[in-house]
Coordinates of C-alpha atoms in Angstrom, one line a residue:
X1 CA 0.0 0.0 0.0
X2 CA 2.7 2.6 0.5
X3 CA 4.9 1.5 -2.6
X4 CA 1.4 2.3 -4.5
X5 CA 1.0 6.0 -2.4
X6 CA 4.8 6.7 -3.0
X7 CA 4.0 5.6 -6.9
X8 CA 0.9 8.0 -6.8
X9 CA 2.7 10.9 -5.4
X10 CA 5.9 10.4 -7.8
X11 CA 3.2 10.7 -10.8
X12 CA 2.8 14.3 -10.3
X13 CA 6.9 15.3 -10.2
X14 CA 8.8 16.1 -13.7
X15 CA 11.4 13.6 -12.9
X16 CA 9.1 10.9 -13.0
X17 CA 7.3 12.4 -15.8
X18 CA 10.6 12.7 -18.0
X19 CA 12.0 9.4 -16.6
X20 CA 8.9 7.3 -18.4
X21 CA 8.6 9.4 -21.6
X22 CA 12.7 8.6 -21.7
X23 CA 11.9 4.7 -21.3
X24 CA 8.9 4.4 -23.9
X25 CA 11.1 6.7 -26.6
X26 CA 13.8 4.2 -26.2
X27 CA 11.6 1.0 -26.4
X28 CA 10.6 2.4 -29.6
X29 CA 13.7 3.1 -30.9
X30 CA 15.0 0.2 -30.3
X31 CA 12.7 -2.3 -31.2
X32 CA 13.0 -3.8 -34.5
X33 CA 9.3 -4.2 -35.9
X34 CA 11.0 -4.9 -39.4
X35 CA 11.1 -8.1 -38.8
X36 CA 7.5 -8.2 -38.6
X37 CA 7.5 -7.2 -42.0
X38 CA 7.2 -10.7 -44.0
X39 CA 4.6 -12.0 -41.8
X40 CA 2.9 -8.7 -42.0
X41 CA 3.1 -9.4 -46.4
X42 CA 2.1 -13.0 -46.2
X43 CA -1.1 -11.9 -44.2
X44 CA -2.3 -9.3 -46.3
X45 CA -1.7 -11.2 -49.6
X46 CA -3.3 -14.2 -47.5
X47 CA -6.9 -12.1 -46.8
X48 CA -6.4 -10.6 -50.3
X49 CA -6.2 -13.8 -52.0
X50 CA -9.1 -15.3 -50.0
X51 CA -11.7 -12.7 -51.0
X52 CA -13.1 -13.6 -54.3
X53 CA -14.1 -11.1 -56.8
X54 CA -17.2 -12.7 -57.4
X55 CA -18.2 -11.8 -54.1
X56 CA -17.1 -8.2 -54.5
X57 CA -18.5 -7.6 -57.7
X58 CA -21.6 -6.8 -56.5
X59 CA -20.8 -4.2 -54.2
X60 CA -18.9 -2.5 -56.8
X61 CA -21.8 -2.5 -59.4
X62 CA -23.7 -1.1 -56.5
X63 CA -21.7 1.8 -56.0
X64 CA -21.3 2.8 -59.4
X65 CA -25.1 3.0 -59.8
X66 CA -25.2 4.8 -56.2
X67 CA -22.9 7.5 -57.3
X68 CA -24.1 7.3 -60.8
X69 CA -20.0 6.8 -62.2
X70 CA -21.9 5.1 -66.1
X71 CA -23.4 9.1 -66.1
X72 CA -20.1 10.8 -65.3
X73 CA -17.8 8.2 -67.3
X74 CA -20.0 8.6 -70.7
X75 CA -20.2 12.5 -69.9
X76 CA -16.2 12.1 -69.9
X77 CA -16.0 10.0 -72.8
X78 CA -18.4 12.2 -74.8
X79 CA -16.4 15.4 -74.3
X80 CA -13.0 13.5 -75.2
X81 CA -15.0 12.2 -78.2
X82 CA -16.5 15.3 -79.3
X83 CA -12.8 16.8 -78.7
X84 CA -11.4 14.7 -81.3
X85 CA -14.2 14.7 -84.1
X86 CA -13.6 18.7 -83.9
X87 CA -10.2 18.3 -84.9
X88 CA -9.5 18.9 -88.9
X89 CA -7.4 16.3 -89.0
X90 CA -10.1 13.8 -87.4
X91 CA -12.4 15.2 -90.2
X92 CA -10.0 14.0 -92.8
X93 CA -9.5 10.6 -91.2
X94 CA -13.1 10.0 -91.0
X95 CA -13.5 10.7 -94.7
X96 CA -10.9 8.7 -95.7
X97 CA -12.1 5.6 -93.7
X98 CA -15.6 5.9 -94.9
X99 CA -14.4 6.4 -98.9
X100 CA -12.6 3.1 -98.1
X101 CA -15.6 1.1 -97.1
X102 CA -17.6 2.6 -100.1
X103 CA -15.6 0.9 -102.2
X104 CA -15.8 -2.5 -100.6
X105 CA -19.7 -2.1 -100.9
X106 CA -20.9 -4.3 -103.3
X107 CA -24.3 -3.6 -104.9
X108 CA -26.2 -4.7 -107.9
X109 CA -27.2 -2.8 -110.5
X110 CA -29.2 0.1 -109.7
X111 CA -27.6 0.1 -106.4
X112 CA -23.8 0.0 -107.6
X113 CA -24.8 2.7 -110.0
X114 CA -26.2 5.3 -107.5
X115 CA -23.1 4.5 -104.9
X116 CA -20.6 5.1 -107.7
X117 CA -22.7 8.6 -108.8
X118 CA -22.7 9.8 -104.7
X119 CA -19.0 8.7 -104.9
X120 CA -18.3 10.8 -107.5
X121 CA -19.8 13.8 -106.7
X122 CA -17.9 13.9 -102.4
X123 CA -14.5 13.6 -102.0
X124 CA -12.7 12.9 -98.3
X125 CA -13.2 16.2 -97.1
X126 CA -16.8 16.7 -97.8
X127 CA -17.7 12.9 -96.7
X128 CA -15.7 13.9 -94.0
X129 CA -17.4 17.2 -93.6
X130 CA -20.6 15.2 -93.3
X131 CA -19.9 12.5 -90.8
X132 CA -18.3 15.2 -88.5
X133 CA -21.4 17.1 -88.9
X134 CA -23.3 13.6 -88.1
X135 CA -21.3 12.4 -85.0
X136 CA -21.4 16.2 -83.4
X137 CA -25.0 16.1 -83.8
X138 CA -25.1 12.6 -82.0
X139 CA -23.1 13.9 -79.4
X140 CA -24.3 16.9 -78.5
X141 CA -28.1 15.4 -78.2
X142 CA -26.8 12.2 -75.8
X143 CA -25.0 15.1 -73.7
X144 CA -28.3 16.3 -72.6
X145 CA -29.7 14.8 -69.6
X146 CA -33.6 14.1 -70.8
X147 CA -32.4 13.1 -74.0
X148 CA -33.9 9.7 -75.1
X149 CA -30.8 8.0 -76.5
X150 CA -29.1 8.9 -73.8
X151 CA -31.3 7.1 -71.5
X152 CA -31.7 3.9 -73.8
X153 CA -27.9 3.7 -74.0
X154 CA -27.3 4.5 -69.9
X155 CA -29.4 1.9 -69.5
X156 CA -27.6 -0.5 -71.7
X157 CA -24.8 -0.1 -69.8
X158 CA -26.7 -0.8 -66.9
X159 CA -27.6 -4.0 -68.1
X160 CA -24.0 -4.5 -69.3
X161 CA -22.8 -4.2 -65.5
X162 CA -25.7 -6.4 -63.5
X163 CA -24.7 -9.0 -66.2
X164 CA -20.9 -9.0 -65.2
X165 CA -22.0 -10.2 -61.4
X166 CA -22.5 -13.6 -62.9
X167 CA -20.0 -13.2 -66.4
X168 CA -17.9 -16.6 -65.0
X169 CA -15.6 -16.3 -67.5
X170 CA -14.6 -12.1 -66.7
X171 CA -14.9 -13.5 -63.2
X172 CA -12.5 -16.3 -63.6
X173 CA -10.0 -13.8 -65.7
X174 CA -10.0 -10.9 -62.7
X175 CA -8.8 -13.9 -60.4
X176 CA -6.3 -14.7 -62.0
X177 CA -4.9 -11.2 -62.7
X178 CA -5.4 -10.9 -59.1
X179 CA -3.5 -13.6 -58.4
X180 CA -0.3 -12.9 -61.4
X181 CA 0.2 -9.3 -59.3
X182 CA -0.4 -11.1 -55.8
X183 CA 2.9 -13.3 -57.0
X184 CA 4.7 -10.6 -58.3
X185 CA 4.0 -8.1 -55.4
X186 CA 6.6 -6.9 -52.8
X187 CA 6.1 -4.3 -51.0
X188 CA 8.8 -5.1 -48.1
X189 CA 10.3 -1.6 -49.0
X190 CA 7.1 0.6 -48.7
X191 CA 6.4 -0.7 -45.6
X192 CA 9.9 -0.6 -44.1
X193 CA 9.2 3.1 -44.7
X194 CA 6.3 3.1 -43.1
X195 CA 7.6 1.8 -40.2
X196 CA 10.1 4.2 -40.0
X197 CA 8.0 6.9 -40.3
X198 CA 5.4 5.8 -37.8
X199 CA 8.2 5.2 -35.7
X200 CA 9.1 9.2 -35.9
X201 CA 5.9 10.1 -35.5
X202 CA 5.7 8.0 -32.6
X203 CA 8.5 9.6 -31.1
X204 CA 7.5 13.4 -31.5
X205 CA 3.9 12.5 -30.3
X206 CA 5.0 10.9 -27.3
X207 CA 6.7 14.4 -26.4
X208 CA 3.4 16.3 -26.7
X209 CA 1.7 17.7 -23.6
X210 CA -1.6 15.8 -24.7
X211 CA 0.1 12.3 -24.9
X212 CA 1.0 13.0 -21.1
X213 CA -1.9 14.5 -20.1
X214 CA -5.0 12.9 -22.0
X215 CA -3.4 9.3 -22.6
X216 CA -0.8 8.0 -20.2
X217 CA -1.4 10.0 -17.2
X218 CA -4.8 9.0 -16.6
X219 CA -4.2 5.1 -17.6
X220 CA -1.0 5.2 -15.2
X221 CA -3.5 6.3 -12.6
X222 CA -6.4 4.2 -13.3
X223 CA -4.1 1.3 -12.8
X224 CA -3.2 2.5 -9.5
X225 CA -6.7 3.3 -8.3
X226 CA -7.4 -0.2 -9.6
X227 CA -4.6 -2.2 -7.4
X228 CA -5.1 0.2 -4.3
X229 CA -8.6 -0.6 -4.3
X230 CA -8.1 -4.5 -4.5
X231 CA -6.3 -6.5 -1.6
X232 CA -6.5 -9.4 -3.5
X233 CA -4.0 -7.6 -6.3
X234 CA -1.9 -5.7 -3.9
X235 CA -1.3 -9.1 -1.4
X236 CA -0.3 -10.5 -4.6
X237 CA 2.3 -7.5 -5.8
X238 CA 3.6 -7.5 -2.3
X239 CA 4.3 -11.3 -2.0
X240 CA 6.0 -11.4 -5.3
X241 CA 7.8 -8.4 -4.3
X242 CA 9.3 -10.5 -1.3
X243 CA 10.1 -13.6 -3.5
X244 CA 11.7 -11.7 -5.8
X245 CA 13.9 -9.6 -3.4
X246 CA 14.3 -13.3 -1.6
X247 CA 15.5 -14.9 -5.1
X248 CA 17.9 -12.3 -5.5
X249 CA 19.3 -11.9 -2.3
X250 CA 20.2 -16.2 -1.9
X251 CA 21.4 -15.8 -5.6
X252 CA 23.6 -13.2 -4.9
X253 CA 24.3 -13.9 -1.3
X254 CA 28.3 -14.6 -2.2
X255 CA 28.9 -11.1 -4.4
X256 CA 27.0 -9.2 -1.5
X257 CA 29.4 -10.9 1.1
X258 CA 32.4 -10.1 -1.4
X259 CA 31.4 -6.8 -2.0
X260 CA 30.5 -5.7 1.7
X261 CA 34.2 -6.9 1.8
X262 CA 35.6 -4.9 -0.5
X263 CA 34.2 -2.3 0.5
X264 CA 35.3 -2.6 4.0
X265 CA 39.1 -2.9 2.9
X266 CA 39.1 -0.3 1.0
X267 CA 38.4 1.6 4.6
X268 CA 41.8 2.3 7.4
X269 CA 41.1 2.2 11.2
X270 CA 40.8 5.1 12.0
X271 CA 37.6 5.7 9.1
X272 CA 36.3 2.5 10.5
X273 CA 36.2 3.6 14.1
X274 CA 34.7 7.3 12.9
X275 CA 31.9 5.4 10.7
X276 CA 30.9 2.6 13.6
X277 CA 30.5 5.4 16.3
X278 CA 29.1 7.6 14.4
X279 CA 26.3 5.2 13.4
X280 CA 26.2 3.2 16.5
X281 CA 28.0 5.2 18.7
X282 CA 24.8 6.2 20.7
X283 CA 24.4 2.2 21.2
X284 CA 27.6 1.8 22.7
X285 CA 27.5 4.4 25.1
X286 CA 24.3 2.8 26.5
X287 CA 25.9 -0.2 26.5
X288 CA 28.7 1.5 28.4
X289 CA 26.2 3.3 30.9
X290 CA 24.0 -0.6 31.8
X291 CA 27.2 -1.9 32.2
X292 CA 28.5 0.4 34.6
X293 CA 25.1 0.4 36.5
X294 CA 25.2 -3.3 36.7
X295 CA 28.8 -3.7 37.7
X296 CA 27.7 -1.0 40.7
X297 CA 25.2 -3.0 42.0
X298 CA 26.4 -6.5 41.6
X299 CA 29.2 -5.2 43.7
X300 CA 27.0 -3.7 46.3
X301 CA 25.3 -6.9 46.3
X302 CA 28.6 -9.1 47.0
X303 CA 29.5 -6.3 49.4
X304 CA 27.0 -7.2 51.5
X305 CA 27.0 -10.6 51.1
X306 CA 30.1 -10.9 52.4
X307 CA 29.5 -8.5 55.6
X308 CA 26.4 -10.9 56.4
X309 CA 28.6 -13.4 56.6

């Protein structure tokens, strides 16, 4: 009970304050959690490899419906596509790809004969013209949010995405990309440097005024409150205390013999003589003064013994 008091009281001093904050900045420094570091890889690749995508495929459709990412990614694609088709380059690629396929068009007679007249009468740049003209028209009306063709095609893709929650075969293809990059994956160096910097973060938080006063502080003193309020725990400390101090003393009984010994040599007479009365000197002079007293009356008491007889 008063080792826990003492304890309590030497909570509240700086010295003690700056004597644990000292110990728990060297524990950290000095203790090596890199070698944590391949069990720490094995487990993560271990719960990564055990969750199959099938199972997480849902959630993911989910969420892009939830946050609507088939509106924003067609917006995105739209305006990358409607970038390019405004290019005049783009006008004279898609004029040149579309003369090509005319002429791979096979029709019979009428049909060949009005192909080859419209043929004749564009060249790349006004087919071109034309299908630019087309597309931006296309585009511009699927941009719009209550356009029809924009709903019929968001809703494809829609459909597209439920459909991959049971697409075995895309299923069966994301596993085993999962699993090619789980084999090829090492990230021993990312989190050896993570380490290191939680460890200096460690460090210059422990040194903060609210890490003493709002974390360690009060658990140091719950503890205490806790034991001092249980006999049961402190009858426990106390009698380990004891065996401990016990152990120690019969193991080192020789070396404290030895070193009381030293000690003593290392000491004259006359320093010897100065230390033992001035620490028992008081002791000795009783001893002197009941010895004197006793010696008086023992001799009265043989004195007059002897005159009796």
């Amino acid at each position: 009970v008063k080792l826990l008091a003492v304890a309590k009281k030497e909570m509240y001093s700086v010295r003690f304050k700056k004597g644990i904050l000292s110990l728990i900045e060297k524990i950290i420094k000095h203790i090596d959690l890199t070698k944590f570091i391949p069990v720490i890889i094995e487990q993560i690749k271990s719960y990564i490899h055990s969750y199959k995508v099938k199972t997480l495929l849902p959630n993911i459709v989910k969420l892009i419906e939830d946050r609507q990412y088939d509106h924003k990614a067609l917006d995105y694609l739209l305006e990358q596509a409607e970038s390019w088709v405004a290019k005049e380059e783009s006008k004279i690629q898609l004029g040149s790809a579309a003369i090509k396929a005319l002429n791979k068009i096979e029709l019979d007679g009428f049909l060949q004969f009005a192909l080859k007249s419209f043929q004749s009468l564009v060249n790349e740049e006004k087919l071109g013209k034309i299908i630019q003209t087309l597309l931006k028209n296309i585009m511009n009306d699927l941009k719009h949010q209550d356009s029809e063709n924009r709903e019929k095609l968001l809703q494809s893709i829609q459909s597209g995405l439920d459909n991959l929650k049971n697409n075995e075969q895309l299923i069966n293809e994301i596993e085993g990309l999962k699993d090619a990059i789980l084999s090829k994956w090492n990230p021993h160096d990312q989190l050896e440097g993570m380490i290191e910097s939680f460890r200096h973060r460690a460090i210059a938080y422990i040194h903060e005024d609210r890490f003493w006063d709002e974390s360690l502080f009060p658990l140091l003193n719950g503890i205490l409150d806790n034991y001092s309020n249980d006999e049961q725990k402190i009858a426990s400390i106390e009698t380990w205390l004891h065996t401990q101090i016990t152990n120690l003393i019969e193991v080192n009984h020789s070396k404290i013999g030895k070193l009381v010994q030293e000690n003593l040599d290392k000491l004259d007479d006359e320093m010897l003589i100065n230390m033992i009365e001035n620490n028992v000197g008081k002791d000795l002079q009783w001893i002197r003064v009941n010895g004197a007293i006793c010696g008086f009356i023992i001799g009265l008491c043989i004195t007059a013994i002897k005159l009796i007889l």
